[in-house]
Coordinates of C-alpha atoms in Angstrom, one line a residue:
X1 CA 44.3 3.7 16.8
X2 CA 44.3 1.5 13.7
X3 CA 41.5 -0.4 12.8
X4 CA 39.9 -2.4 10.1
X5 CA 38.6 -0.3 7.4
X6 CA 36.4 -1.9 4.6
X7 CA 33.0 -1.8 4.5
X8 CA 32.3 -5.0 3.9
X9 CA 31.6 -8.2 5.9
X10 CA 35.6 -9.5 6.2
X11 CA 37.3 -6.5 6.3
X12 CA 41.0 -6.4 6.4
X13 CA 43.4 -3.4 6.2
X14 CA 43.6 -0.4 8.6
X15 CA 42.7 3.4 9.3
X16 CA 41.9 5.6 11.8
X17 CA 38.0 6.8 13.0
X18 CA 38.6 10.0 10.9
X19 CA 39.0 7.9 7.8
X20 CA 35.9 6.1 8.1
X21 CA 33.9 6.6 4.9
X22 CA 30.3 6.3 7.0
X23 CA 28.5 6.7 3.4
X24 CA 29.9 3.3 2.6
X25 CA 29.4 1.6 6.4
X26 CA 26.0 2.4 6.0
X27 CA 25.4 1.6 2.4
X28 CA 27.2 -2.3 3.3
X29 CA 25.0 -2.6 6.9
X30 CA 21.5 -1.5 4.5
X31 CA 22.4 -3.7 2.4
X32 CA 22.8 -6.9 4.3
X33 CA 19.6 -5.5 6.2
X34 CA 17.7 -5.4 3.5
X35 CA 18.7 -9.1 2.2
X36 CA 17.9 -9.9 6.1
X37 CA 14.0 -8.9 5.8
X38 CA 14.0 -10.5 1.9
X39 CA 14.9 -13.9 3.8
X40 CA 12.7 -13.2 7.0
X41 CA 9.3 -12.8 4.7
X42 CA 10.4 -16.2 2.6
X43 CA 10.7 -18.2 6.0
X44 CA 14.1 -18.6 5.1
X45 CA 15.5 -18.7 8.7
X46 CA 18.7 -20.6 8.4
X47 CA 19.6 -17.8 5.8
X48 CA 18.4 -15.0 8.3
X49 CA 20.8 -16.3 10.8
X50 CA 23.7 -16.8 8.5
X51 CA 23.1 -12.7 7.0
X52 CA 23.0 -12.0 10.8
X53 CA 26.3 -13.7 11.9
X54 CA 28.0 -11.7 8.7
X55 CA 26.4 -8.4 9.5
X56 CA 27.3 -8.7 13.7
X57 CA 31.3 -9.5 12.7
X58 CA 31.8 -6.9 9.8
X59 CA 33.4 -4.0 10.7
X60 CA 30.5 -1.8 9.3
X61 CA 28.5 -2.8 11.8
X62 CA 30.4 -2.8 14.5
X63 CA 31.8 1.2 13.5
X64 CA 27.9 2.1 13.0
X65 CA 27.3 0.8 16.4
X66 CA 30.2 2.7 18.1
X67 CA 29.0 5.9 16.2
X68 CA 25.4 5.5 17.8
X69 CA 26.5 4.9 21.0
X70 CA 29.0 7.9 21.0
X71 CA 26.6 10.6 19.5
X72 CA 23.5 10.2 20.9
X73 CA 22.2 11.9 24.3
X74 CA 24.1 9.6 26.4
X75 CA 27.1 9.7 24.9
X76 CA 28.3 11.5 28.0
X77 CA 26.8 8.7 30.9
X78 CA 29.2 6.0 31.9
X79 CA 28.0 2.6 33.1
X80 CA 29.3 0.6 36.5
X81 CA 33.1 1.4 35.1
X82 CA 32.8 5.1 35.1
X83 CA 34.3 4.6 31.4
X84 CA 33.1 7.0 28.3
X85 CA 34.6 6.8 24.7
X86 CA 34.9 10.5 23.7
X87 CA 38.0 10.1 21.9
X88 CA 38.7 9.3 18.2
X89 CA 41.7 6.8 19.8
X90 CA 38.7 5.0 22.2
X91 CA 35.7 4.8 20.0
X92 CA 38.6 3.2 17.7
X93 CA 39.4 0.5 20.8
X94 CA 35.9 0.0 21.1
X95 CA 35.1 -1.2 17.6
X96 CA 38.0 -3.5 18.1
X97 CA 36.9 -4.9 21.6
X98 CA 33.4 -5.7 19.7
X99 CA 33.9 -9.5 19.9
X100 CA 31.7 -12.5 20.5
X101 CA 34.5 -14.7 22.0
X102 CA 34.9 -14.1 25.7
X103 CA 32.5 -10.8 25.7
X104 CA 30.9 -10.8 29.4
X105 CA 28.4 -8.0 29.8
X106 CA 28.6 -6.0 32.8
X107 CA 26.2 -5.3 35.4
X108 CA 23.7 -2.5 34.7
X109 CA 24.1 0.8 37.2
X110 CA 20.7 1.6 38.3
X111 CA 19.2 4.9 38.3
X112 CA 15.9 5.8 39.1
X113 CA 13.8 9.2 37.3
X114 CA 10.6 10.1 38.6
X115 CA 7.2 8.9 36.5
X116 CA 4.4 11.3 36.0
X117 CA 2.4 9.3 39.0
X118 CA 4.8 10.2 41.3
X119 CA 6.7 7.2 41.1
X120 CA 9.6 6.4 40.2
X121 CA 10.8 4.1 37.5
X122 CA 14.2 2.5 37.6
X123 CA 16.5 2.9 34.9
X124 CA 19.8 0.3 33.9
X125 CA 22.3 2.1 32.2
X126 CA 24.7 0.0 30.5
X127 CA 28.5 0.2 30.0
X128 CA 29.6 1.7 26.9
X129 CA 30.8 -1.8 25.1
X130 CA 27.2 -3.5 26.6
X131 CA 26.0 -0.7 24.3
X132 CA 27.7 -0.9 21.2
X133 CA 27.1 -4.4 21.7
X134 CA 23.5 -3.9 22.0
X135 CA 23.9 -1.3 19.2
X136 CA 25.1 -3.6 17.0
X137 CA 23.0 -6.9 17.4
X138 CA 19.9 -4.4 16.9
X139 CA 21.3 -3.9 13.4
X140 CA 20.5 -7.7 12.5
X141 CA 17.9 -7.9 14.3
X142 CA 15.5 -4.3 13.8
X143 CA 14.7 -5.9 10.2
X144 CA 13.6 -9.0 11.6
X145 CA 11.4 -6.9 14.0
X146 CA 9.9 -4.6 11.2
X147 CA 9.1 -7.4 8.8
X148 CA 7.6 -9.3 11.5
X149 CA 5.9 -6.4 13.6
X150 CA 2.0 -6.0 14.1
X151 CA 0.8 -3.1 11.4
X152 CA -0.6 -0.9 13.7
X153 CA 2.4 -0.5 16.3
X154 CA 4.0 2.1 16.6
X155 CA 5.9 3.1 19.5
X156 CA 10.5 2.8 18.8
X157 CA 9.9 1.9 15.3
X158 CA 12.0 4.1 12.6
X159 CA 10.0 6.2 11.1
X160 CA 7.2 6.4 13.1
X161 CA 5.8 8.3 16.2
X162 CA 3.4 9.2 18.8
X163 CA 1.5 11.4 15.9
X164 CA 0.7 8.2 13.5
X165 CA -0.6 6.5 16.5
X166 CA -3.0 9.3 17.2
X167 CA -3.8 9.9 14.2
X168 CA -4.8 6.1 13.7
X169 CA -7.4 6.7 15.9
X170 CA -8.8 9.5 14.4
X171 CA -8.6 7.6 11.1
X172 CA -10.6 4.1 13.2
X173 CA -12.8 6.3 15.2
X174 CA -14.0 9.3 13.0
X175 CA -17.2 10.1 12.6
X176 CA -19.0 6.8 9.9
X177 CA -21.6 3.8 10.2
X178 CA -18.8 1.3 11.0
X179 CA -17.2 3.3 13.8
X180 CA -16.4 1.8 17.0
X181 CA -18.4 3.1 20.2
X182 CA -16.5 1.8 22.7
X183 CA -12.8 1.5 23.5
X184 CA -10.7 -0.3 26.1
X185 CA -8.2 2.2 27.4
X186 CA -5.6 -0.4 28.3
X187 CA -1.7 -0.2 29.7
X188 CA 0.5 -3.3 30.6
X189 CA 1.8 -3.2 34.3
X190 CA 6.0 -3.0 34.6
X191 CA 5.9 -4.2 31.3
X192 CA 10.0 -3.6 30.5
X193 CA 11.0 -5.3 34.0
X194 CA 8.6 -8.4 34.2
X195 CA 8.7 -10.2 30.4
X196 CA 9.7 -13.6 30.9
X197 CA 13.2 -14.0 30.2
X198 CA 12.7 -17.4 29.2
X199 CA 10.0 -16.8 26.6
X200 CA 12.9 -14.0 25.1
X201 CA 15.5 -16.1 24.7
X202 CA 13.1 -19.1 23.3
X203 CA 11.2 -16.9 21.0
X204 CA 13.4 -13.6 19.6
X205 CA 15.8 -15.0 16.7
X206 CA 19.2 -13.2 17.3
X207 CA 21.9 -14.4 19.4
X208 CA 20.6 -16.8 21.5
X209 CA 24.1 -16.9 23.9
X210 CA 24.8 -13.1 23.7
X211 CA 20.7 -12.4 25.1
X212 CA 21.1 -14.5 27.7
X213 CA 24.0 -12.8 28.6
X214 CA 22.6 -9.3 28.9
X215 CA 19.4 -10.9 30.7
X216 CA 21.4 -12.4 33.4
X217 CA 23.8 -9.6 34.0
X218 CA 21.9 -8.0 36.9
X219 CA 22.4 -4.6 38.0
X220 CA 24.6 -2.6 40.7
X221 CA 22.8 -0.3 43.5
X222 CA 24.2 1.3 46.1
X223 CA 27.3 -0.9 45.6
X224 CA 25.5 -4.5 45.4
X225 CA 25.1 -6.7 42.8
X226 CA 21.3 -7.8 42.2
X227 CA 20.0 -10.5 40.3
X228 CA 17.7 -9.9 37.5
X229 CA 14.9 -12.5 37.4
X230 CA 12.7 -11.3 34.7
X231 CA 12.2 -8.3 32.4
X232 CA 14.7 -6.2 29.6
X233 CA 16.1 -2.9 31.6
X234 CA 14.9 0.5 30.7
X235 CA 17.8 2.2 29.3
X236 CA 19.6 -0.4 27.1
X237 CA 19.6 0.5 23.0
X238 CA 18.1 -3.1 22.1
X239 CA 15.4 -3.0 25.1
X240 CA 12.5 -1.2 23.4
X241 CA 12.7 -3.8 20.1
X242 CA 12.9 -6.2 22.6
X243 CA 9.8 -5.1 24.3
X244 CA 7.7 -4.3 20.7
X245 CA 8.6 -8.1 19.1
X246 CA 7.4 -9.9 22.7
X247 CA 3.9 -7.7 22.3
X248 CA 3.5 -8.2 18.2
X249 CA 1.3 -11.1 17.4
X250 CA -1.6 -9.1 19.5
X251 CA -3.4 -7.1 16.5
X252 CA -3.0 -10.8 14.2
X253 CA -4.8 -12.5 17.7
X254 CA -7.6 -10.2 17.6
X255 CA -7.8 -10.5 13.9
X256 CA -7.9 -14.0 14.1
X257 CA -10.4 -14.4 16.3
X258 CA -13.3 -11.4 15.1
X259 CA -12.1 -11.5 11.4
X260 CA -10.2 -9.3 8.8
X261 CA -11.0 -5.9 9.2
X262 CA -13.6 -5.7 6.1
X263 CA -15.6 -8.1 7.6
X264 CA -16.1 -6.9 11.1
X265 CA -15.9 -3.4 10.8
X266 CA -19.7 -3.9 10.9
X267 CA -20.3 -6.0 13.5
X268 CA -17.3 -6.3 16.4
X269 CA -15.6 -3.2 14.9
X270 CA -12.3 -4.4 17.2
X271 CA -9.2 -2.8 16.2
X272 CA -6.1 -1.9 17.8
X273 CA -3.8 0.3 18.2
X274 CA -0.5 -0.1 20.6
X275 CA 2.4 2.8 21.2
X276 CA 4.9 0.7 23.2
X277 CA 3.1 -1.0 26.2
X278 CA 0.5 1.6 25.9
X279 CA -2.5 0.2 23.5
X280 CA -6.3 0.8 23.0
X281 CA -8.7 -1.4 21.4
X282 CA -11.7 -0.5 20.2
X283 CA -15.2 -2.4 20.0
X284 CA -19.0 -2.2 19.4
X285 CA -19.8 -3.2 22.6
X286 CA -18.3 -3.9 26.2
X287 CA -19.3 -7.4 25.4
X288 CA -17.3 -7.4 22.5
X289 CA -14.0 -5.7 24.7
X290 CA -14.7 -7.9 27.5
X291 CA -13.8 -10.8 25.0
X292 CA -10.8 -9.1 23.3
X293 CA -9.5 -8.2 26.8
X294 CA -9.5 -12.0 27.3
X295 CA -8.0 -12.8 24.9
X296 CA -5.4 -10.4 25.3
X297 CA -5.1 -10.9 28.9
X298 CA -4.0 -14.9 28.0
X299 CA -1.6 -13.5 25.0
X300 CA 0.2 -11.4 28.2
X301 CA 0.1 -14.0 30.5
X302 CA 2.4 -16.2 27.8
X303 CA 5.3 -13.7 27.7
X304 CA 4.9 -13.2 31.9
X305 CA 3.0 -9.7 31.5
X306 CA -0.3 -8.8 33.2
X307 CA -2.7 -5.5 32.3
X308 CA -2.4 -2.6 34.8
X309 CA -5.5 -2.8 36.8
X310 CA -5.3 0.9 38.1
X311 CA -4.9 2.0 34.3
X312 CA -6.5 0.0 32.2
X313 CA -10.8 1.4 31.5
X314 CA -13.2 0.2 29.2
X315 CA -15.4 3.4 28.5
X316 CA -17.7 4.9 25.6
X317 CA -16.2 7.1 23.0
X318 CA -18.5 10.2 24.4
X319 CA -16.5 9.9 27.9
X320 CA -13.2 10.4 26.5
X321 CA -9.7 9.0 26.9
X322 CA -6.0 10.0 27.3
X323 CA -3.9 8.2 24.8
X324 CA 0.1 9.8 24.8
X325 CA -0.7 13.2 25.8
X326 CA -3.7 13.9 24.1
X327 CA -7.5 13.3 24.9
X328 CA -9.6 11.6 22.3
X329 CA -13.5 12.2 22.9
X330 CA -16.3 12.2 20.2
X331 CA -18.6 15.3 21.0
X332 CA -21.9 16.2 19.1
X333 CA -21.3 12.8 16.3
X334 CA -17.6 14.8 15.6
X335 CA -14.2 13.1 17.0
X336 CA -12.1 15.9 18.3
X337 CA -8.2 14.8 19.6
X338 CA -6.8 17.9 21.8
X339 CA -3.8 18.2 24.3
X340 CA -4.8 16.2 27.5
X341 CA -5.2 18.0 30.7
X342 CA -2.7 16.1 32.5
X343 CA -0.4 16.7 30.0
X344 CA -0.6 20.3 29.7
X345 CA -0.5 20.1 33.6
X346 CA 2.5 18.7 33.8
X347 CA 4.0 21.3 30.9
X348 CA 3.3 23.8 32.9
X349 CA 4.6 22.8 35.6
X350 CA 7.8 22.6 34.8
X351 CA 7.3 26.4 32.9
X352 CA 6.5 27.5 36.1
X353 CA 9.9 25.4 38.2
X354 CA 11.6 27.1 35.8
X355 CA 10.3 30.4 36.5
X356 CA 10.2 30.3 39.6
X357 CA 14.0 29.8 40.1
X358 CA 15.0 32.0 37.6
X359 CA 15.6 35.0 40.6
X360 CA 19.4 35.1 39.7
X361 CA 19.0 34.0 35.5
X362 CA 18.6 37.2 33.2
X363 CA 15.6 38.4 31.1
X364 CA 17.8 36.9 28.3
X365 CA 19.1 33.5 30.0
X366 CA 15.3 32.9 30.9
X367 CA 14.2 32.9 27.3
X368 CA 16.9 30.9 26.3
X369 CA 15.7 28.6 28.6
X370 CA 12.2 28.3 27.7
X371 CA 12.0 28.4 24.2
X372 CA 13.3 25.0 23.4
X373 CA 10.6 23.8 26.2
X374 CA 7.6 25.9 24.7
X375 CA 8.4 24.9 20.9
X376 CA 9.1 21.3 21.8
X377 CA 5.8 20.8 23.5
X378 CA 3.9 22.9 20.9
X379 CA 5.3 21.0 18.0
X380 CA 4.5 18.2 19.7
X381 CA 0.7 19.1 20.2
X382 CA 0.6 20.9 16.8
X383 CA -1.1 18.3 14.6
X384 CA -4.4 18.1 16.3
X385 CA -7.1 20.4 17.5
X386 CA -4.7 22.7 20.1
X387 CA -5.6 26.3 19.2
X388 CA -7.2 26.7 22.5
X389 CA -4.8 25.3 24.6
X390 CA -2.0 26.9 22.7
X391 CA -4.2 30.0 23.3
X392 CA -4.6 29.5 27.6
X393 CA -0.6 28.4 27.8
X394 CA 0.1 31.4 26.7
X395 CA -1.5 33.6 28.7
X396 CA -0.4 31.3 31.7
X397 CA 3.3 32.1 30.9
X398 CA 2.6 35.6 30.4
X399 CA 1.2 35.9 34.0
X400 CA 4.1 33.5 35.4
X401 CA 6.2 36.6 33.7
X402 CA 4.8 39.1 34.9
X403 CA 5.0 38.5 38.6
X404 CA 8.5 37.6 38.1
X405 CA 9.2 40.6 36.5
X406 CA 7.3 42.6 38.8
X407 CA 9.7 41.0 41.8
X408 CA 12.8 42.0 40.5
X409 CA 11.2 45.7 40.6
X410 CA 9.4 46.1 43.7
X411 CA 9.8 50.2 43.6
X412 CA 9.2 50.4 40.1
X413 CA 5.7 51.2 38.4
X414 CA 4.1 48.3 36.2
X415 CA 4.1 50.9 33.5
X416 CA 8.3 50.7 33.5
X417 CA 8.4 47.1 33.8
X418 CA 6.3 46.4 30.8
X419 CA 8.7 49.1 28.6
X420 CA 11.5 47.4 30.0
X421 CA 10.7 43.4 30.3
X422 CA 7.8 43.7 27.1
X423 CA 8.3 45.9 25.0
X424 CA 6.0 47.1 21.2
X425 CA 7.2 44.9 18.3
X426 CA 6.0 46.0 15.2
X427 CA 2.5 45.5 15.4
X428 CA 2.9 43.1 18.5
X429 CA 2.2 44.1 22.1
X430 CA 4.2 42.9 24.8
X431 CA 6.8 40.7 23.6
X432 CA 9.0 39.3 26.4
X433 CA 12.1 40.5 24.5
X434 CA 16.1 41.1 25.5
X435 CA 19.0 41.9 24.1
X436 CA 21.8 39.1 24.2
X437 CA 25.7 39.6 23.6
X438 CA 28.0 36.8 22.3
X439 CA 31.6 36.6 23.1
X440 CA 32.7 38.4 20.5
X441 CA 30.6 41.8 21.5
X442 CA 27.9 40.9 18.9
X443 CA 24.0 42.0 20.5
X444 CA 21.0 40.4 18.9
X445 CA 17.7 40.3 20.3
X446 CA 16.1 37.0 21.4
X447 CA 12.3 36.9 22.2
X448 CA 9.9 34.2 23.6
X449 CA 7.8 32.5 21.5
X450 CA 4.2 31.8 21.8
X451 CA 2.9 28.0 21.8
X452 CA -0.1 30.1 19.5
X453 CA 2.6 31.3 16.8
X454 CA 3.1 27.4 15.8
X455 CA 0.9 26.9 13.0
X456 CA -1.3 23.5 13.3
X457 CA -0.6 20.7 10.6
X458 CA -2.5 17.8 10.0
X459 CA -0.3 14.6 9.9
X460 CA 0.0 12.2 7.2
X461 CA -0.5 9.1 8.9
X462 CA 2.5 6.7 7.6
X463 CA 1.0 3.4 6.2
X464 CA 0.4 0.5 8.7
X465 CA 2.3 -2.1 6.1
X466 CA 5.1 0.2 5.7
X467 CA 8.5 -1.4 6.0
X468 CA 12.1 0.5 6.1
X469 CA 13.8 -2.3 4.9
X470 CA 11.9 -3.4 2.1
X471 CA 13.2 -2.3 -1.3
X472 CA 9.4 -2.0 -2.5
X473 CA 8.5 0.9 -0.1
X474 CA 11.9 3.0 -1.2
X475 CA 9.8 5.5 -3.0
X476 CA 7.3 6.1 -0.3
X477 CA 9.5 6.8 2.8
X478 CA 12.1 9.5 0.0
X479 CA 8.6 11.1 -1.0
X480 CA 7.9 11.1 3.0
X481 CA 11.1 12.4 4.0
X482 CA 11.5 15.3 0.9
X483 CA 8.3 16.3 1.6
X484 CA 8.1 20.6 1.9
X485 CA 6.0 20.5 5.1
X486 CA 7.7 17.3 6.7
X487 CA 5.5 14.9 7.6
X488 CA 2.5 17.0 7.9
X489 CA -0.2 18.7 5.6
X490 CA -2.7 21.8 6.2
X491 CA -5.7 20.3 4.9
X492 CA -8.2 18.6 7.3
X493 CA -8.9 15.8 5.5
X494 CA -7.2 13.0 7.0
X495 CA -4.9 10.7 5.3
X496 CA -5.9 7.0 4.1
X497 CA -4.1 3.9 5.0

């Protein structure tokens, strides 16, 4: 169980994983970060690469990436080798095993989940030292991909989320003079499985022999080995960076070609905005889209991807769009952002799967159950206009209720089963409430919460030139994270850039 244990670059000396002093592992790994994304914005490659040999053979790296891969959500998933470190002893072994000299990457196990279309998209789960190994090289190279990365992408990026990327397109599209009245709703077809593996290896500046490695591993299905001709998997750590640096350069194209945004935000009004593979661009006119789309189109076509045809729209701002759950449509000269049909649809769908098989669960067990489902998707939601929808969920939960309460008790009155299954609370009428009791004999009282009873926050929108790894923008991101309300503010005015 004994391993390296100083922080540094060469590390010599030895300890177990309980001795690990992580304030000090990540203190050394920030460090040669940040001296990584000082070298990256003075074109200083040699010295990138260099910084990034020291930072992927120090042992802070590799314990940090052994730590991620052992205490995130899939800690508990083995790849092809059924093998899982969940021991101090293991995840010791596995820092250890973390070496570029005869590392060969496994095939990928291939899963499949279902999409919200009804079809299914494959996933590739890696084995745990492809992981780490991933886990670690996307320590040298996420400040490279931050420094680098278009200003108004947001989707796998630290520190920033579905909510900025929204809220960028209340900030383009808001009511003014210079506002945009027509947007191209676009998405990129199998974007993680068809980039060009040889424009990834020619073009992303980390390891050049370890990516081609993990490209060329293929994948195991129903006990065959298949080859992988193009694309990054779904499911491996370094896959989404991987994914965001072959789509940046597509907001500087589009600012190349109609200007800087102070000179044609009265004229081609183009902007974009990108969460992943999922984008929208906005113009004056469909002339004006049909142009960016070309452009963008050729940028694709480069790095192997195409647009979806079946979900990519050009439309006026009056029609309306989804854009990650939420609907954006100007009504009466006033933008208004609210939960998307389909995606409260598909919420309630699954309240009501859960529901409905709940026969055999208790009043108490089904409340456990559907709280962390009906706060997630309401904190979620709760940063744009969703009163209303909070409002009608609600109600269609407590009718979902209702009938299942009113099964259990066939014989029984409606007038016993509301005592019993929703009961007075203080001022509140029925409250699906029951009592729960803990191991040790102690009953408290658990009750369902209402997607209404989350109060709605506007967002501060993080700025577009914001970089983690730059010392300059140290202040903002403490003032963002010690902020009282989070991330969030009541007022309605929005936040600038």
């Amino acid at each position: 169980m004994a391993v390296n244990t100083m922080t540094g670059a060469a590390s010599h000396g030895k300890a177990d994983w309980n001795q690990i002093d992580w304030h000090k592992v990540q203190q050394s790994v920030r460090r040669l970060q940040v001296r990584i994304a000082k070298a990256v914005k003075e074109g200083r490659w040699g010295r990138v690469k260099t910084l990034q040999r020291l930072l992927t053979t120090s042992f802070s790296g590799k314990a940090l990436a052994v730590k991620r891969v052992t205490e995130n959500q899939g800690k508990r998933t083995p790849g092809v080798d059924r093998i899982i470190w969940d021991t101090p002893g293991t995840k010791v072994r596995g820092i250890s095993s973390l070496r570029r000299r005869g590392y060969r990457p496994q095939p990928l196990r291939r899963v499949f989940i279902p999409k919200a279309n009804g079809k299914l998209r494959p996933l590739g789960i890696p084995t745990m030292i492809d992981r780490a190994m991933q886990a670690l090289h996307l320590l040298a190279l996420l400040p490279i991909a931050e420094t680098t990365a278009d200003p108004n992408s947001y989707g796998f990026r630290p520190y920033r989320a579905a909510r900025d990327a929204v809220g960028q397109c209340f900030l383009v599209l808001k009511t003014g003079r210079r506002t945009a009245e027509w947007v191209l709703d676009a998405d990129i077809s199998g974007c993680f499985d068809e980039i060009s593996k040889d424009w990834l290896i020619a073009n992303i500046p980390m390891d050049k022999a370890i990516l081609q490695k993990w490209l060329n591993s293929g994948y195991m299905q129903d006990g065959k080995w298949f080859e992988t001709r193009a694309g990054t998997p779904q499911g491996g750590i370094i896959s989404p960076t991987l994914a965001n640096m072959t789509l940046d350069g597509m907001e500087s194209l589009l600012r190349g070609h109609f200007g800087p945004e102070h000179r044609n935000s009265r004229t081609s009004k183009v902007r974009l905005i990108r969460y992943a593979d999922d984008f929208v661009v906005t113009g004056s006119s469909p002339e004006v889209l049909e142009v960016a789309k070309a452009l963008i189109v050729d940028f694709l076509a480069q790095r192997g991807l195409s647009l979806s045809a079946e979900k990519t729209r050009m439309l006026r701002l009056e029609e309306g769009f989804d854009f990650l759950g939420w609907t954006v449509r100007r009504k009466k000269s006033k933008l208004f952002i609210t939960p998307s049909r389909k995606n409260v649809t598909a919420f309630l769908r699954k309240v009501r799967e859960i529901i409905k098989n709940a026969a055999s669960m208790t009043q108490g067990e089904l409340i456990v159950r559907l709280n962390p489902i009906i706060r997630g998707w309401a904190h979620y939601h709760r940063n744009q206009v969703s009163k209303d929808a909070f409002d009608k969920v609600d109600h269609y939960i407590w009718e979902r209720l209702w009938h299942w309460a009113c099964r259990r008790h066939r014989n029984k009155r409606s007038t016993w089963v509301k005592s019993k299954y929703f009961p007075r609370e203080g001022s509140r009428n029925w409250v699906f409430r029951a009592e729960l009791t803990d191991d040790n004999g102690h009953s408290t009282f658990v009750r369902l919460i209402n997607a209404a009873d989350v109060s709605i926050r506007r967002h501060v929108k993080i700025r577009a030139a914001a970089n983690p790894f730059d010392p300059a923008w140290e202040t903002y991101f403490a003032n963002r994270r010690n902020s009282p309300t989070g991330l969030t503010y009541r007022s309605t005015r929005p936040s600038p850039l």
